[in-house]
XYZ file of C-alpha atoms in Angstrom:
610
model
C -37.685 -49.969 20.253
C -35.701 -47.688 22.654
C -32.498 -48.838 22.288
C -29.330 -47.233 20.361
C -26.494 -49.184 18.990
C -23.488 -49.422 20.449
C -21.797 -47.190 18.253
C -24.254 -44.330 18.411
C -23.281 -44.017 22.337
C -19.662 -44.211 21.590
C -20.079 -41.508 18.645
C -21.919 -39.482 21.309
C -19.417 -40.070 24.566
C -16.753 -39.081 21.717
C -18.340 -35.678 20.699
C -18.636 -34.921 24.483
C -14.892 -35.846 25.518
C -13.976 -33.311 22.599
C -16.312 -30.405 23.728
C -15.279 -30.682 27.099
C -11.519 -30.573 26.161
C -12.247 -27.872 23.582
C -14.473 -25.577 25.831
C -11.915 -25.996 29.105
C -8.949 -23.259 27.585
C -12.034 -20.494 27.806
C -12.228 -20.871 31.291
C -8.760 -20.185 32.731
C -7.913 -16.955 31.761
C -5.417 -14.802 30.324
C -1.774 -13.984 32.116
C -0.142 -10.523 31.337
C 2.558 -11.149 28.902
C 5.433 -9.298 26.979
C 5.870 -10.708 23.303
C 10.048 -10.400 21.732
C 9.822 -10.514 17.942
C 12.971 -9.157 16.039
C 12.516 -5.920 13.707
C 15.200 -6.758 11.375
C 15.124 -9.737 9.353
C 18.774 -10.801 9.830
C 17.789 -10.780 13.855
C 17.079 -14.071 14.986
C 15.163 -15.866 17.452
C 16.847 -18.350 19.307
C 17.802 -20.204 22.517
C 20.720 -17.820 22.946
C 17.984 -14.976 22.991
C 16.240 -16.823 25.135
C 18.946 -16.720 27.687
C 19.679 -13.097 27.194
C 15.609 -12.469 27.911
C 15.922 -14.749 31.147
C 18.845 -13.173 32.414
C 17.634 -9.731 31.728
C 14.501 -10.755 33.851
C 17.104 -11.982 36.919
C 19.077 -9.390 36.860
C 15.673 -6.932 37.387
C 14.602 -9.318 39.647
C 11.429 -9.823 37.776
C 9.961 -12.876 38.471
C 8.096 -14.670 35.518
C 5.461 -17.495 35.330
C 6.463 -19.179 31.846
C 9.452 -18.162 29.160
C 8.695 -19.980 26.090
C 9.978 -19.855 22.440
C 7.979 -20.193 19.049
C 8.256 -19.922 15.479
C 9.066 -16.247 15.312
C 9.059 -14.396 18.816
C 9.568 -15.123 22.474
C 6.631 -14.892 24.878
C 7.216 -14.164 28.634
C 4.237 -14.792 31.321
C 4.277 -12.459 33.819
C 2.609 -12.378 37.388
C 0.513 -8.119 36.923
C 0.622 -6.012 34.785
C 2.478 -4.086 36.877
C 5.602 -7.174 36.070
C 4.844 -6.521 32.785
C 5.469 -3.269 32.550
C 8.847 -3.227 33.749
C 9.794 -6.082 31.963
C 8.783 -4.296 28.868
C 11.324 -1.862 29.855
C 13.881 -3.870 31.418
C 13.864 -6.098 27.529
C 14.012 -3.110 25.201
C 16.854 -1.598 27.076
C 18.609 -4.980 27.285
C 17.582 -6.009 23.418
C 18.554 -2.569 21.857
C 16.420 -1.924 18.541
C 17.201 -4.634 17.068
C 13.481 -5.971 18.725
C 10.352 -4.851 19.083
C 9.192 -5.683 23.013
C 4.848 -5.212 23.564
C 2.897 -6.201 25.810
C 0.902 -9.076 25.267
C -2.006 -11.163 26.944
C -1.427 -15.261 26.834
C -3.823 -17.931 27.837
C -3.212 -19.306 31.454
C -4.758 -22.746 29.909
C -2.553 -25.940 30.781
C 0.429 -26.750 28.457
C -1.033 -29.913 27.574
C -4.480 -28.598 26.620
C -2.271 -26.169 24.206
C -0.589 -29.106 22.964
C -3.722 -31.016 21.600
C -4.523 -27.648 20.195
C -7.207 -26.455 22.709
C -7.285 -23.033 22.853
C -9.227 -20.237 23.846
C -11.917 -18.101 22.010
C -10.506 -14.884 20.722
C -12.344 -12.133 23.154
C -13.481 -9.031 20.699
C -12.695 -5.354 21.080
C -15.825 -5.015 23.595
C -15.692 -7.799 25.566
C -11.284 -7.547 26.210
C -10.859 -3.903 25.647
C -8.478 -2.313 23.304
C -8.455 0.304 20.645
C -10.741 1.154 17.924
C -9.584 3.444 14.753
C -11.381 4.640 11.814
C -9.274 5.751 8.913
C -10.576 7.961 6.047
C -8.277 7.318 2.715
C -8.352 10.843 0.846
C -8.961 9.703 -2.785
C -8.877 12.994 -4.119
C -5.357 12.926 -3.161
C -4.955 9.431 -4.968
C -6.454 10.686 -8.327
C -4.091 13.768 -7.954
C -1.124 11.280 -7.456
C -2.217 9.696 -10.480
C -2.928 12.550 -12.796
C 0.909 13.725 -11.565
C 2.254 10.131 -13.014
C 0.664 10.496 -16.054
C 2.005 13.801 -16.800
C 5.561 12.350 -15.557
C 4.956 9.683 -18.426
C 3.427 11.577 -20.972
C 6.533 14.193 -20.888
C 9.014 10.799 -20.860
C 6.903 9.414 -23.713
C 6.906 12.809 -25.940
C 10.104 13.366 -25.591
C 11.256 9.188 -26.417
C 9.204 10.283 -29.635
C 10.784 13.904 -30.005
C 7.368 14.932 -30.515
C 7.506 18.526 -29.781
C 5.497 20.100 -27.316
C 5.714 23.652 -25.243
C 4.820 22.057 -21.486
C 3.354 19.759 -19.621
C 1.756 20.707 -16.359
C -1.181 18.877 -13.635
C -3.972 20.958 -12.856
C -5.883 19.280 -10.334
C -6.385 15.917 -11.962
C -5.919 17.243 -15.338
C -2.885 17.419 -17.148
C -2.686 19.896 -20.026
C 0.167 19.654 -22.918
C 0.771 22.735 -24.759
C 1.824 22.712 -28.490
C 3.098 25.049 -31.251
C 1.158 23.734 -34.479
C -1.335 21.132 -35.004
C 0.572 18.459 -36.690
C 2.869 17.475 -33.031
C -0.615 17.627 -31.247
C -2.260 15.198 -33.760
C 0.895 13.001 -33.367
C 0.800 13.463 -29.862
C -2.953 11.962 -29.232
C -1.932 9.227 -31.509
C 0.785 8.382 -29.353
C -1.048 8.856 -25.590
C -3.997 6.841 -26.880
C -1.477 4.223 -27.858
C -0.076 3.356 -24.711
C -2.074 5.707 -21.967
C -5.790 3.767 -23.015
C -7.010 5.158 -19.391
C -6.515 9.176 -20.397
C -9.626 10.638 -22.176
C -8.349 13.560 -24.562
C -9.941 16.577 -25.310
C -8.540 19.204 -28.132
C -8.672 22.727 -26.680
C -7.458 26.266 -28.251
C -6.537 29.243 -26.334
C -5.396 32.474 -27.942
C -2.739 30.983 -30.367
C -1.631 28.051 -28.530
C -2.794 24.579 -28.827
C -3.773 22.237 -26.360
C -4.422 19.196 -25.050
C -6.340 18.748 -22.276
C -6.054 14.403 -20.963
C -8.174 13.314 -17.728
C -8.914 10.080 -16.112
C -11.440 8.118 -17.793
C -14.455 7.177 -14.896
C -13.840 3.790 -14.780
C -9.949 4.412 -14.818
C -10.759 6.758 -11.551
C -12.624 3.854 -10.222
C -10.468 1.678 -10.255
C -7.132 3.757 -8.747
C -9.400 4.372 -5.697
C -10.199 1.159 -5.397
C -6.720 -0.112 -5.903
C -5.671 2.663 -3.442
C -8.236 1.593 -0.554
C -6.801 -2.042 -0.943
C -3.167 -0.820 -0.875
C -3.871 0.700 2.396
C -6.151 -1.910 3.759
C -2.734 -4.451 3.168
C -0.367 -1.700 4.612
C -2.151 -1.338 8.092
C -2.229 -5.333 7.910
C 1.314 -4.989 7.684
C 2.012 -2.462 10.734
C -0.460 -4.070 12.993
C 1.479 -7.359 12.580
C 4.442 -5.466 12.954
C 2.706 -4.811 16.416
C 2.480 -8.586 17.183
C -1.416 -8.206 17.556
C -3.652 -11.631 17.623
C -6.766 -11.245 15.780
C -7.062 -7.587 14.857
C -9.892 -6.422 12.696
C -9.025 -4.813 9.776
C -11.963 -4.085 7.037
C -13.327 -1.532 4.539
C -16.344 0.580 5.680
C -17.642 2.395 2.621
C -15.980 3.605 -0.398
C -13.023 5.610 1.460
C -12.765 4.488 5.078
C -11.539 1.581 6.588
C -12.031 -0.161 10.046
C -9.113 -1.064 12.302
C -9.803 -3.100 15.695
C -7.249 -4.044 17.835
C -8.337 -6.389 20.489
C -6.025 -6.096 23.673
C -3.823 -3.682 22.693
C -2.433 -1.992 25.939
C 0.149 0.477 24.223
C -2.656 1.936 22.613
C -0.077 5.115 21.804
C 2.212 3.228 20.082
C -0.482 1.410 18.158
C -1.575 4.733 17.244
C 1.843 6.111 16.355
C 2.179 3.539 13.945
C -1.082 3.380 12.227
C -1.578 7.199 12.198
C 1.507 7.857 10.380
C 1.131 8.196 6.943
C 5.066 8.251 5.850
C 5.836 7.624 2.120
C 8.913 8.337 0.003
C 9.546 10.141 -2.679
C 13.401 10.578 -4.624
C 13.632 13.676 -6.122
C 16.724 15.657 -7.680
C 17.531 19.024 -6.250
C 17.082 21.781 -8.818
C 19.205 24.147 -6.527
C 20.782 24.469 -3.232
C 22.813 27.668 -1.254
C 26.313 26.748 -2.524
C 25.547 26.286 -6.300
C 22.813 28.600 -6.722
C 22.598 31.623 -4.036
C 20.584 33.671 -5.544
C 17.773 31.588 -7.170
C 17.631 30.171 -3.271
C 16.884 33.599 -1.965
C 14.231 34.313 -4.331
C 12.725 31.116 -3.301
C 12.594 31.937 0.443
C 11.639 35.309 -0.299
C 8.776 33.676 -1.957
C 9.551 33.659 -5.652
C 9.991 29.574 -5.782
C 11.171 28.796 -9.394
C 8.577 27.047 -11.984
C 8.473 23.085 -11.464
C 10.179 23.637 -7.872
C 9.694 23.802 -4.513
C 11.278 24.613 -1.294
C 12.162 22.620 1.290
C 14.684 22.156 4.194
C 17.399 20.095 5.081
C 17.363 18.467 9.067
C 20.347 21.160 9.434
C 17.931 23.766 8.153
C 19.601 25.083 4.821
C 16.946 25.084 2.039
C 17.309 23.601 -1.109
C 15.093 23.660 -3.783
C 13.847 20.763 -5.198
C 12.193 19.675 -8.388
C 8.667 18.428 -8.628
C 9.372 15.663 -10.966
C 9.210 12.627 -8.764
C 11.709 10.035 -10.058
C 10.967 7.001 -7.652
C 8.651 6.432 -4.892
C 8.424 4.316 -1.893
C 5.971 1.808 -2.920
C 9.029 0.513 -5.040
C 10.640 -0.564 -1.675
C 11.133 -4.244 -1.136
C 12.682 -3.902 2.232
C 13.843 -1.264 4.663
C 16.076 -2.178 7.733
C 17.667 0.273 10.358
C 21.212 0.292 10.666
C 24.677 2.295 10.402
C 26.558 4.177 7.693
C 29.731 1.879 7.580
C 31.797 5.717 7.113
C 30.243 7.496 9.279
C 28.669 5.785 12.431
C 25.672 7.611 12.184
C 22.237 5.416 12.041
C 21.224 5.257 8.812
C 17.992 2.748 7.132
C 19.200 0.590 4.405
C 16.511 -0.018 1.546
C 16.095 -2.597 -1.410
C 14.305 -1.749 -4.660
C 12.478 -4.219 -6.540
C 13.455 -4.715 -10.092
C 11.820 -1.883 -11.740
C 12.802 0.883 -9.185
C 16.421 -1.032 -9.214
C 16.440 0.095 -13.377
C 14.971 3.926 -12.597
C 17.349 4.174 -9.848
C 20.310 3.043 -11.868
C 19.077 5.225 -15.158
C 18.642 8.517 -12.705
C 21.980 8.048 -11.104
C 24.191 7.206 -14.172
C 22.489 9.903 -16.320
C 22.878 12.752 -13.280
C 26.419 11.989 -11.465
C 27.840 14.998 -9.881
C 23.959 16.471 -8.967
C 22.598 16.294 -5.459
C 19.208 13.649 -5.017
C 16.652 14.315 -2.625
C 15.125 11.727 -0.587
C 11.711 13.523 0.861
C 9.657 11.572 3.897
C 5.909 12.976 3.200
C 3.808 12.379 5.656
C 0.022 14.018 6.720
C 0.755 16.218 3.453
C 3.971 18.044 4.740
C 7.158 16.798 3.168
C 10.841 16.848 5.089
C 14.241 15.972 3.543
C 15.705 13.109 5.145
C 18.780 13.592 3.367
C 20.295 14.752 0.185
C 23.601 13.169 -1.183
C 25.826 13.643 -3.978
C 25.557 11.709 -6.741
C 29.072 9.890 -6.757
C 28.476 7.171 -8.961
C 25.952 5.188 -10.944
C 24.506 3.072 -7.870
C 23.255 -0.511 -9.917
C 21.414 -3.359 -7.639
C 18.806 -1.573 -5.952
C 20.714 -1.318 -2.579
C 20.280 2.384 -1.449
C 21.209 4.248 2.233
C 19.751 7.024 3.519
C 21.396 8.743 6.115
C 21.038 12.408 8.013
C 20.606 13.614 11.664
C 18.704 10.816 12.422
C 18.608 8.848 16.291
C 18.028 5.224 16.129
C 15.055 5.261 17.289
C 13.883 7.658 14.141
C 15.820 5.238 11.562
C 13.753 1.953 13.431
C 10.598 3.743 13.342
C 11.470 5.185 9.343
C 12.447 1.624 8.650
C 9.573 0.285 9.883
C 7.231 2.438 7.797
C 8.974 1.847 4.974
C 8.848 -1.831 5.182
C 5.460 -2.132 6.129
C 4.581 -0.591 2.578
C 3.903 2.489 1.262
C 0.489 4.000 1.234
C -1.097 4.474 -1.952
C -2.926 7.635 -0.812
C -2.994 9.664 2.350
C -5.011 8.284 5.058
C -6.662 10.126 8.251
C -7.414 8.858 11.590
C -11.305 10.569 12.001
C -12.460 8.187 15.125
C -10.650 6.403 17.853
C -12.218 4.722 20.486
C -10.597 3.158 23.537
C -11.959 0.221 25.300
C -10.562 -0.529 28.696
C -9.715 -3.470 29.924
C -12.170 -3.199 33.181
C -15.080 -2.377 30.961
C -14.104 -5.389 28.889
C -14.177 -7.674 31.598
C -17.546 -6.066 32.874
C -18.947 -6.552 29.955
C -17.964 -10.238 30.072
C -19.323 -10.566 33.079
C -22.648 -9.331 32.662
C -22.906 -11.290 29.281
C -21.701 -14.726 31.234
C -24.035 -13.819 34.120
C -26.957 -13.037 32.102
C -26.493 -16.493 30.360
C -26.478 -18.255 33.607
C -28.898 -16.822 34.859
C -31.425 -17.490 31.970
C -30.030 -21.057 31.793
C -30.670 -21.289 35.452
C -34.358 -20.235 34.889
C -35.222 -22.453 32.470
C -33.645 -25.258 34.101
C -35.677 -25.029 36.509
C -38.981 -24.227 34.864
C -38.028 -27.519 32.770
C -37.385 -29.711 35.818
C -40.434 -28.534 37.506
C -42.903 -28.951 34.572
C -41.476 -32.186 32.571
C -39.942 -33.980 35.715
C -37.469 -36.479 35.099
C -37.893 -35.965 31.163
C -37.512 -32.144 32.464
C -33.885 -32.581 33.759
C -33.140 -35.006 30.984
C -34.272 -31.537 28.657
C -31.763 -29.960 30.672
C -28.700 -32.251 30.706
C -28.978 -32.062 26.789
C -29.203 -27.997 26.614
C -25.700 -27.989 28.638
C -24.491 -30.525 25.677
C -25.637 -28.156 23.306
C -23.722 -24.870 25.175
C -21.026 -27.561 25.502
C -20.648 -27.981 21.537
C -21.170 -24.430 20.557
C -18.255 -23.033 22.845
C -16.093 -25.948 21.959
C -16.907 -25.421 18.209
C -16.299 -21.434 18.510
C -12.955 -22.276 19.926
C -11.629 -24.996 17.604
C -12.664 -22.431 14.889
C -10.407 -19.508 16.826
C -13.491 -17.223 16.901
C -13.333 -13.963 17.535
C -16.403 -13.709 20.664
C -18.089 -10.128 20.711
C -21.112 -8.631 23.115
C -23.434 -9.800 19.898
C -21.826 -13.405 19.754
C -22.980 -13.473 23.554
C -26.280 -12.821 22.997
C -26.412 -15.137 19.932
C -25.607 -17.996 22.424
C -28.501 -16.613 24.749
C -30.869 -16.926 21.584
C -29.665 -20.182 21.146
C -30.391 -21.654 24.064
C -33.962 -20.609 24.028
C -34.658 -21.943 20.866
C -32.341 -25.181 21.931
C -35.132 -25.658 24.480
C -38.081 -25.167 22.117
C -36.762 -28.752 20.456
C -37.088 -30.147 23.974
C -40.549 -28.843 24.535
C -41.458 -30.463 21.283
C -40.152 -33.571 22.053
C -41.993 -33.704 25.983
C -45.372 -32.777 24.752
C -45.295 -35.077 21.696
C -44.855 -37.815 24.479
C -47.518 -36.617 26.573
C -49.814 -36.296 23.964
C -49.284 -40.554 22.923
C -49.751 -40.851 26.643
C -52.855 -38.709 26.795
C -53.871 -40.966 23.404
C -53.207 -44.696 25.306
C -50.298 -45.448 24.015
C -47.536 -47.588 26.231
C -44.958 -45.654 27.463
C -42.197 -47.293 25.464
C -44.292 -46.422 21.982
C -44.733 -42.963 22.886
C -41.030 -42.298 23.836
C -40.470 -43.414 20.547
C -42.879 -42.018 18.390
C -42.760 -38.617 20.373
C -38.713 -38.379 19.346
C -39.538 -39.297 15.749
C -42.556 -37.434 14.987
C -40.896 -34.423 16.619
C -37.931 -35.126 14.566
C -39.722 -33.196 11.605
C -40.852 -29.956 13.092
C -37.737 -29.368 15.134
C -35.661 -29.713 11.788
C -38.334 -27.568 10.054
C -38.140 -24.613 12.292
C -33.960 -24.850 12.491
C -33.601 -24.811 8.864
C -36.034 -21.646 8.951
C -33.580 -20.066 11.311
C -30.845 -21.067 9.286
C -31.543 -19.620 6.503
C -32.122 -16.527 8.058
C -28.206 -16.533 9.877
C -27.143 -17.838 6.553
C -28.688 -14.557 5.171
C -27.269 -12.298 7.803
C -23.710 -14.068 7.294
C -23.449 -13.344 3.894
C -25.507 -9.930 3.581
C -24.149 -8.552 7.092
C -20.742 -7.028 8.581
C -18.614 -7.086 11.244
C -20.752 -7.665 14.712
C -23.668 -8.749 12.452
C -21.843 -11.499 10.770
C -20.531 -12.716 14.515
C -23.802 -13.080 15.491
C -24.878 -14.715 12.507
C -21.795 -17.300 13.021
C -22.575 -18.153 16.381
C -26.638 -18.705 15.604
C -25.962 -20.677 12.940
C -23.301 -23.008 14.599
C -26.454 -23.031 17.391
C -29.010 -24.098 15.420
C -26.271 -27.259 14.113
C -25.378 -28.221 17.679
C -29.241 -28.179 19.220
C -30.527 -30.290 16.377
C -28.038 -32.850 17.099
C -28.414 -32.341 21.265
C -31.575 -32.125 21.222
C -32.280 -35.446 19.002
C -29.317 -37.533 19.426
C -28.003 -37.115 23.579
C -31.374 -36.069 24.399
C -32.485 -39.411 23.368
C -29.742 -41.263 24.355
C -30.424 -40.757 27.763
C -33.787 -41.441 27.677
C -33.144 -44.553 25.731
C -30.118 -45.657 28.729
C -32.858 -44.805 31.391
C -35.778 -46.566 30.513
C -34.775 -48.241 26.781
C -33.761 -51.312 28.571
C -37.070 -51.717 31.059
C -39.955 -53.977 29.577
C -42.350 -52.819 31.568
C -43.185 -48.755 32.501
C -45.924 -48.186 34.626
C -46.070 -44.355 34.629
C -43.571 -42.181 32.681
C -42.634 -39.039 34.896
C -43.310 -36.600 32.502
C -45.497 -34.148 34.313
C-alpha cells in the first residue's frame, strides 16, 4: 500500500544528486578578477597572449590564483582587490590599446563543477552592488533629425525632377518649400506624395509666394520614436558588452527612457564614460574656410554666419564654416577601428561604410574633388571637427580615415563609439545610482539570514508538533529549497532582494502542503483507521487540495510574470518555479520517506504523529 517502485526512488535520488551539484557553485563565492578582451577585431586571443598576460603578472610580481583562456577574452583570478587593481594597470600598460583590461568578479566554484556546467546564480544590482543609470532619449530631437532628412530628400528629389522651387528650409519639424507659380507646387505635391507617403502636405500662401508646408504624419512620428528608443536600447547593448559586463539589465521604462543595470561593475567611471557619451557623426562639406574665403569667415565670427551655414572650429582652432546639409551620418558605419595614418604616424580611426553610405560617399567625393569635407563628432548637442581633408580623389569602397590632433587613447575611445553604433537620437543620463559592494553583500546577508532563520523556526515548530512525520515535513522543505536554487542556477538567474523574499514565501507555503498532508493522517487516525491506510489515504486525499491551492498561486505569478517588470517579474520567476518544486517535494520525497520508514512494516502500533 506504502510502497514505491523502484524506479520512483531512483527518479527521486536522481533529482537530488542534480540539485545538490547545481546549488553547490552558489556557495563558494566570487574571486576578484581582471577580464582581457581585444578592442580591435584583427587582435586576437591566444596562447601567445596568454604568455604575454602571465609574464606581465611576474614581472609585477603579482601573484594570481587562476589564468585561463576562453572563446573571446582572457580571465585572470586574483587574490584582493587590491591585486586586481594593479594588475589592471600593470595589463593595459603591457597590452597597449589594442585591449580593453576591466575588472571582473569570477566564481571561486571548483573547475570540475564548471565543467558539468554548474554555475552560480547571477547576484542582481542590490544584492552585488554596481551601478544603476537612467537614460532619457530626447525625441523631440529625433523628429527634428527626421524633419531635417526629409527636407535633405525633398530638395534631392525636386531637383532629380527639375521641378522648380525658391527654397527649402526645416522649421522645427516642419519643412516649408517655397515656389514661384502654382503649376511647380502642384507638380511638386504630386511628386512628395509619390515617394515621401509619411509627409502630410498642406498648401499655404503668403504675400505673393507660394508654399508648401509638409510635416510628419502621427503615426509616421510614432513610429521614428519608437524606432529611435530601440536604436538606442541596441547601442547601449553594444557599449556595455564592449565593457565585458555579465548579465547587465538593459530595458525601456516608458515612452522615452530606458533602464541600464550593471551588476558588479567596479569602474563605475568608465562605465559611465561610455554610456553617457552620446557621440555620432556627421560628414559635411565646408562651405568656407580662412584661406579661400577671408572675409565671409570674419563675418561669420563676427556673428553674421552665412544662410545654410554654420561655424565651427578646427582641433588647431581656425574656423571654418560649414554647410548644414548633412551628406552621411554615422549610423552608416559598419565598423570603426583605432589605428595610424600610414603617412603620417599620427593615430587616426579607420571606418567602413555599408553599401549605401559606400555609394553617397563615392557620389559626394567624385562630384566635389578639390573641396574640403568635414567630419563633425556631435555629442550632448555641441558639435567639434575631428578633421577636415581635401578632397583628392573619388574615394570608392567605403574605406574612410579620419585623422587630426588626436592621442590614442581619443582615437580608441572615438573608435569605440563609433563601432558600438550610432545613436538615433540624443540621450541623457537623468539618474545614477551606485550600489556598493559592502551594501551588496549586507544585503545578502540579511536576506540569507532571514531565510535561515525562518527555516530554522519552522523546523522546529514542525518537529515539535508532528514528531517524526514533523522532521520528515522538514527533510522534504530542504528538498524543495534544494530544487529551487538548483533550478535558478541551471537557468543563470539573475537573484535580486525580491527573488529572496520570493524564496521566503515559498517556503511557507512549501510547508502548508506538509501541514495538509500530517493532519489528513491524523484525522484517519482520529477516524480508526490502521496506520498504514491512513498514511496512504492522508497523501492521496491531500494530493487534491495541495494542487488546488498551487495552481491558485500560479496563476497569480503567471499573472505578475507576464503583466509585471523588472524586480516584479524576478519575483514572479522565483514563486512560480516554488510552487513547481513544493508540489513535487512535498508529494513525491515527502512520501518517499515515509513510505522507506514504515512502507515496509506490517504491523504499526502507534504512528508518531503528535
Amino acid at each position: 500500500m506504502n510502497r514505491y517502485p523502484l524506479w520512483k526512488y531512483i527518479v527521486i535520488g536522481v533529482a537530488l544528486l542534480i540539485g545538490l551539484l547545481y546549488t553547490l557553485p552558489n556557495f563558494f563565492g566570487e574571486t576578484p578578477a581582471v577580464q582581457v578582451s581585444p578592442l580591435r577585431s584583427t587582435a586576437k586571443v591566444d596562447t601567445a597572449l596568454l604568455g604575454k598576460v602571465e609574464e606581465a603578472l611576474s614581472k609585477a610580481n603579482i601573484p594570481a590564483r587562476g589564468i585561463f583562456l576562453d572563446a573571446n577574452s582572457i580571465k585572470v583570478r586574483l587574490a584582493d582587490t587590491d591585486a586586481q587593481l594593479r594588475a589592471k594597470d600593470v595589463l593595459q600598460g603591457a597590452l597597449g590599446e589594442s585591449y580593453i583590461v576591466a575588472l571582473n568578479l569570477l566564481s571561486s566554484s571548483p573547475q570540475w563543477l564548471s565543467a558539468i556546467g554548474a554555475l552560480p546564480m547571477y547576484l542582481g544590482l542590490d544584492l552585488r552592488g554596481g551601478v544603476h543609470f537612467l537614460l532619457e532619449v530626447d525625441m523631440r530631437a529625433a523628429l527634428t533629425q527626421a524633419a531635417e532628412r526629409y527636407a535633405n530628400d525633398i530638395r534631392t528629389g525636386l531637383r532629380d525632377k527639375k521641378i522648380p522651387y525658391s527654397g527649402v528650409t526645416r522649421d522645427g519639424q516642419t519643412v516649408q518649400i517655397r515656389f514661384k507659380d502654382g503649376e511647380a507646387r502642384t507638380r511638386a505635391i504630386a511628386e512628395i506624395e509619390r515617394n515621401m507617403p509619411d509627409l502630410a502636405l498642406r498648401e499655404q500662401q503668403q504675400g505673393g509666394e507660394l508654399r508648401l508646408i509638409a510635416q510628419l504624419k502621427p503615426e509616421a512620428q510614432k513610429r521614428i520614436q519608437d524606432f529611435a528608443l530601440q536604436q538606442n536600447i541596441t547601442t547601449l547593448r553594444n557599449r556595455v558588452n564592449e565593457l565585458g559586463v555579465a548579465e547587465p539589465i538593459i530595458q525601456q521604462q516608458g515612452e522615452s527612457r530606458v533602464v541600464v543595470q550593471l551588476p558588479g561593475v567596479q569602474d563605475t567611471a568608465k562605465a559611465k564614460d561610455i554610456l553617457g557619451r552620446t557621440a555620432t557623426l556627421e560628414v559635411r562639406l565646408v562651405d568656407a574656410d580662412p584661406q579661400s574665403d577671408p572675409g565671409r569667415i570674419s563675418a561669420a565670427v563676427a556673428g553674421q554666419t552665412p544662410f545654410g551655414t554654420e561655424l565651427y572650429y578646427e582641433p588647431d582652432g581656425r574656423p571654418v564654416l560649414v554647410k548644414k546639409n548633412v551628406v552621411l551620418t554615422g549610423d552608416r558605419i559598419s565598423d570603426a577601428q583605432p589605428g595610424f595614418d600610414s603617412q603620417t604616424g599620427e593615430p587616426a580611426v579607420h571606418i567602413n561604410l555599408d553599401g549605401s553610405g559606400a555609394r553617397i560617399f563615392q557620389q559626394v567625393t567624385r562630384e566635389n574633388t578639390g573641396k574640403r569635407m568635414a567630419i563633425l563628432l556631435i555629442e550632448k548637442g555641441k558639435a567639434e571637427v575631428v578633421t577636415a581633408p581635401v578632397i583628392r580623389q573619388e574615394i570608392g569602397g567605403g574605406r574612410v580615415q579620419i585623422s587630426g590632433s588626436m592621442t590614442t587613447i581619443e582615437a580608441r575611445d572615438v573608435a569605440l563609439l563609433l563601432r558600438a553604433g550610432a545613436l538615433a537620437a540624443p540621450m541623457e543620463i537623468i539618474e545614477e545610482r551606485t550600489v556598493g559592494p559592502s551594501l551588496g553583500a549586507d544585503n545578502i546577508s540579511k536576506g540569507f539570514n532571514s531565510t535561515l532563520f525562518g527555516f530554522a523556526a519552522i523546523a522546529v515548530f514542525m518537529s515539535i508538533y508532528y514528531l517524526v512525520f514533523g522532521v520528515i515535513s522538514v527533510l522534504a522543505l530542504a528538498a524543495n529549497v534544494l530544487f529551487l536554487v538548483a533550478m535558478l542556477s541551471m537557468l543563470q538567474a539573475t537573484l535580486t532582494l525580491p527573488g529572496m523574499a520570493a524564496i521566503a514565501l515559498t517556503i511557507g507555503m512549501a510547508i502548508d502542503a506538509n501541514v495538509l498532508i500530517n493532519e489528513r493522517i491524523r484525522e484517519e487516525l482520529r477516524n480508526g483507521v490502521s496506520p498504514q491506510a491512513a498514511i496512504h489515504a492522508g497523501y492521496e486525499r491531500a494530493f487534491g487540495t495541495i494542487l488546488d491551492s498551487n495552481i491558485t498561486t500560479l496563476i497569480a505569478g503567471v499573472a505578475l510574470f507576464a503583466f509585471g517588470s523588472g524586480p516584479v517579474r524576478g519575483f514572479a520567476v522565483v514563486l512560480c518555479l516554488g510552487i513547481l518544486t513544493s508540489i513535487f517535494s512535498a508529494v513525491m520525497v515527502s512520501r518517499s520517506m515515509v513510505n522507506l520508514v514504515y512502507g515496509g512494516r506490517r504491523k504499526i502500533a502507534k504512528l508518531p504523529i503528535g
